[in-house]
N, CA and C atoms as an extended XYZ file, in Angstrom:
216
Properties=species:S:1:pos:R:3:atomname:S:1:resname:S:1:resid:I:1 pbc="F F F"
N        89.495      300.757      178.486 N   PHE     1
C        88.906      302.049      178.803 CA  PHE     1
C        90.014      303.083      178.872 C   PHE     1
N        89.802      304.231      178.316 N   ASN     2
C        90.818      305.273      178.279 CA  ASN     2
C        90.612      306.230      179.451 C   ASN     2
N        91.376      306.038      180.527 N   TRP     3
C        91.226      306.863      181.723 CA  TRP     3
C        91.573      308.324      181.464 C   TRP     3
N        92.442      308.575      180.493 N   VAL     4
C        92.780      309.961      180.166 CA  VAL     4
C        91.545      310.669      179.626 C   VAL     4
N        90.833      310.035      178.676 N   LEU     5
C        89.621      310.655      178.139 CA  LEU     5
C        88.525      310.735      179.184 C   LEU     5
N        88.497      309.804      180.129 N   ALA     6
C        87.471      309.826      181.175 CA  ALA     6
C        87.570      311.082      182.024 C   ALA     6
N        88.757      311.654      182.122 N   ARG     7
C        88.935      312.852      182.940 CA  ARG     7
C        88.792      314.146      182.138 C   ARG     7
N        88.629      314.049      180.834 N   GLU     8
C        88.484      315.243      180.011 CA  GLU     8
C        87.178      315.955      180.327 C   GLU     8
N        87.196      317.257      180.230 N   ARG     9
C        85.991      318.033      180.493 CA  ARG     9
C        85.447      318.693      179.229 C   ARG     9
N        86.054      318.380      178.105 N   VAL    10
C        85.571      318.882      176.819 CA  VAL    10
C        85.310      317.683      175.913 C   VAL    10
N        84.382      317.805      174.970 N   PRO    11
C        84.069      316.681      174.077 CA  PRO    11
C        85.304      316.186      173.320 C   PRO    11
N        85.378      314.874      173.139 N   GLN    12
C        86.468      314.234      172.420 CA  GLN    12
C        85.877      313.311      171.360 C   GLN    12
N        86.544      313.195      170.221 N   GLN    13
C        86.142      312.244      169.186 CA  GLN    13
C        86.369      310.832      169.713 C   GLN    13
N        85.366      309.963      169.572 N   VAL    14
C        85.483      308.574      170.005 CA  VAL    14
C        85.285      307.693      168.792 C   VAL    14
N        86.352      307.038      168.367 N   GLY    15
C        86.251      306.181      167.195 CA  GLY    15
C        85.870      306.974      165.964 C   GLY    15
N        85.241      306.273      165.021 N   SER    16
C        84.853      306.933      163.770 CA  SER    16
C        83.340      306.895      163.575 C   SER    16
N        82.587      306.791      164.660 N   ALA    17
C        81.131      306.739      164.565 CA  ALA    17
C        80.594      308.018      163.936 C   ALA    17
N        79.671      307.844      163.013 N   THR    18
C        79.037      308.992      162.351 CA  THR    18
C        77.528      308.855      162.453 C   THR    18
N        76.826      309.913      162.163 N   GLY    19
C        75.373      309.886      162.140 CA  GLY    19
C        74.740      309.766      163.519 C   GLY    19
N        75.437      310.215      164.549 N   LEU    20
C        74.897      310.115      165.905 CA  LEU    20
C        73.841      311.187      166.140 C   LEU    20
N        72.726      310.793      166.768 N   ARG    21
C        71.627      311.716      167.030 CA  ARG    21
C        71.455      312.011      168.508 C   ARG    21
N        71.747      311.043      169.362 N   GLU    22
C        71.615      311.241      170.806 CA  GLU    22
C        72.774      310.557      171.509 C   GLU    22
N        73.153      311.103      172.642 N   LEU    23
C        74.247      310.559      173.432 CA  LEU    23
C        73.860      310.622      174.902 C   LEU    23
N        74.083      309.533      175.609 N   VAL    24
C        73.882      309.511      177.058 CA  VAL    24
C        75.141      308.956      177.689 C   VAL    24
N        75.469      309.454      178.859 N   ALA    25
C        76.713      309.037      179.497 CA  ALA    25
C        76.488      308.651      180.944 C   ALA    25
N        77.128      307.564      181.321 N   GLY    26
C        77.191      307.163      182.714 CA  GLY    26
C        78.527      307.640      183.256 C   GLY    26
N        78.884      307.169      184.406 N   ARG    27
C        80.156      307.605      184.998 CA  ARG    27
C        81.359      307.135      184.187 C   ARG    27
N        81.312      305.879      183.722 N   PHE    28
C        82.444      305.329      182.974 CA  PHE    28
C        82.027      304.662      181.669 C   PHE    28
N        80.857      304.994      181.153 N   HIS    29
C        80.422      304.424      179.878 CA  HIS    29
C        79.487      305.406      179.175 C   HIS    29
N        79.253      305.153      177.896 N   ALA    30
C        78.356      306.011      177.120 CA  ALA    30
C        77.608      305.174      176.095 C   ALA    30
N        76.440      305.670      175.693 N   LEU    31
C        75.620      305.039      174.665 CA  LEU    31
C        75.208      306.119      173.678 C   LEU    31
N        75.081      305.731      172.427 N   ALA    32
C        74.665      306.679      171.403 CA  ALA    32
C        73.640      306.033      170.486 C   ALA    32
N        72.681      306.833      170.033 N   ARG    33
C        71.712      306.376      169.033 CA  ARG    33
C        72.074      307.010      167.710 C   ARG    33
N        72.199      306.164      166.710 N   ARG    34
C        72.501      306.651      165.368 CA  ARG    34
C        71.220      307.046      164.642 C   ARG    34
N        71.364      307.799      163.579 N   ALA    35
C        70.214      308.237      162.784 CA  ALA    35
C        69.446      307.047      162.216 C   ALA    35
N        70.129      305.925      161.985 N   ASP    36
C        69.473      304.740      161.419 CA  ASP    36
C        68.815      303.864      162.491 C   ASP    36
N        68.807      304.305      163.763 N   GLY    37
C        68.143      303.580      164.829 CA  GLY    37
C        68.998      302.567      165.561 C   GLY    37
N        70.247      302.376      165.132 N   ARG    38
C        71.135      301.455      165.836 CA  ARG    38
C        71.718      302.140      167.069 C   ARG    38
N        72.113      301.330      168.051 N   VAL    39
C        72.685      301.844      169.292 CA  VAL    39
C        74.130      301.379      169.409 C   VAL    39
N        74.999      302.292      169.824 N   LEU    40
C        76.416      301.995      170.044 CA  LEU    40
C        76.741      302.224      171.509 C   LEU    40
N        77.709      301.471      172.037 N   ALA    41
C        78.105      301.604      173.437 CA  ALA    41
C        79.618      301.509      173.550 C   ALA    41
N        80.202      302.242      174.521 N   TRP    42
C        81.638      302.147      174.768 CA  TRP    42
C        81.935      302.563      176.197 C   TRP    42
N        83.129      302.229      176.648 N   GLY    43
C        83.546      302.524      178.012 CA  GLY    43
C        83.639      301.255      178.832 C   GLY    43
N        83.466      301.386      180.133 N   SER    44
C        83.566      300.243      181.038 CA  SER    44
C        82.340      299.343      180.919 C   SER    44
N        82.583      298.044      180.901 N   ASN    45
C        81.511      297.061      180.860 CA  ASN    45
C        81.577      296.154      182.094 C   ASN    45
N        82.095      296.685      183.197 N   ALA    46
C        82.335      295.900      184.409 CA  ALA    46
C        81.096      295.145      184.878 C   ALA    46
N        79.935      295.751      184.768 N   ASP    47
C        78.697      295.133      185.232 CA  ASP    47
C        77.749      294.813      184.082 C   ASP    47
N        78.261      294.778      182.854 N   GLY    48
C        77.425      294.489      181.699 CA  GLY    48
C        76.603      295.671      181.229 C   GLY    48
N        76.954      296.877      181.681 N   GLN    49
C        76.141      298.053      181.378 CA  GLN    49
C        76.135      298.448      179.905 C   GLN    49
N        77.027      297.890      179.096 N   LEU    50
C        77.043      298.241      177.676 CA  LEU    50
C        76.032      297.424      176.863 C   LEU    50
N        75.438      296.406      177.474 N   GLY    51
C        74.445      295.609      176.749 CA  GLY    51
C        75.057      294.710      175.701 C   GLY    51
N        76.313      294.297      175.890 N   LEU    52
C        77.020      293.489      174.892 CA  LEU    52
C        76.921      291.990      175.165 C   LEU    52
N        76.027      291.580      176.054 N   ARG    53
C        75.787      290.173      176.385 CA  ARG    53
C        76.994      289.505      177.035 C   ARG    53
N        77.815      290.292      177.672 N   ALA    54
C        78.978      289.793      178.408 CA  ALA    54
C        79.292      290.788      179.513 C   ALA    54
N        79.993      290.321      180.520 N   PHE    55
C        80.394      291.183      181.628 CA  PHE    55
C        81.900      291.346      181.610 C   PHE    55
N        82.368      292.488      182.028 N   GLY    56
C        83.792      292.730      182.154 CA  GLY    56
C        84.395      293.387      180.932 C   GLY    56
N        85.604      293.874      181.121 N   GLY    57
C        86.334      294.521      180.047 CA  GLY    57
C        85.887      295.953      179.829 C   GLY    57
N        86.522      296.562      178.873 N   SER    58
C        86.157      297.921      178.498 CA  SER    58
C        86.453      298.095      177.022 C   SER    58
N        85.787      299.060      176.415 N   PHE    59
C        85.885      299.288      174.977 CA  PHE    59
C        86.120      300.766      174.713 C   PHE    59
N        87.232      301.076      174.065 N   ALA    60
C        87.589      302.467      173.775 CA  ALA    60
C        86.858      302.998      172.544 C   ALA    60
N        86.356      302.094      171.707 N   THR    61
C        85.638      302.519      170.507 CA  THR    61
C        84.202      302.009      170.572 C   THR    61
N        83.272      302.703      169.938 N   PRO    62
C        81.862      302.305      169.978 CA  PRO    62
C        81.640      300.898      169.432 C   PRO    62
N        80.829      300.124      170.166 N   GLN    63
C        80.462      298.761      169.792 CA  GLN    63
C        78.963      298.717      169.528 C   GLN    63
N        78.529      298.006      168.474 N   PRO    64
C        77.092      297.899      168.239 CA  PRO    64
C        76.424      297.051      169.322 C   PRO    64
N        75.259      297.471      169.770 N   VAL    65
C        74.495      296.724      170.766 CA  VAL    65
C        73.497      295.850      170.000 C   VAL    65
N        73.775      294.533      169.979 N   ASP    66
C        72.900      293.600      169.269 CA  ASP    66
C        71.517      293.575      169.899 C   ASP    66
N        70.524      293.395      169.082 N   GLY    67
C        69.158      293.299      169.580 CA  GLY    67
C        68.453      294.640      169.682 C   GLY    67
N        69.164      295.724      169.487 N   LEU    68
C        68.541      297.043      169.479 CA  LEU    68
C        68.640      297.627      168.072 C   LEU    68
N        67.501      297.743      167.433 N   ALA    69
C        67.463      298.309      166.086 CA  ALA    69
C        66.199      299.137      165.949 C   ALA    69
N        66.196      300.053      165.039 N   ASP    70
C        65.058      300.923      164.789 CA  ASP    70
C        64.591      301.650      166.044 C   ASP    70
N        65.555      302.059      166.876 N   ILE    71
C        65.247      302.803      168.089 CA  ILE    71
C        64.981      304.264      167.700 C   ILE    71
N        63.873      304.799      168.159 N   VAL    72
C        63.532      306.184      167.815 CA  VAL    72
C        63.429      307.050      169.053 C   VAL    72
């Protein structure tokens, strides 16, 4: 997890994700819906909040959330 970006108050580029349509943010994590219906997650996964089927760690770049497709 990038603590420097966590304290930023202006939008920052995260990874190379494109085609994003919606973005939601928690205190230390974020989720995005792509135009194709896939969901991406990044940030802290301390309590499994990224939906990556594992607990712990953090991800500085968007990770695909398996099992979520065609989300509208």
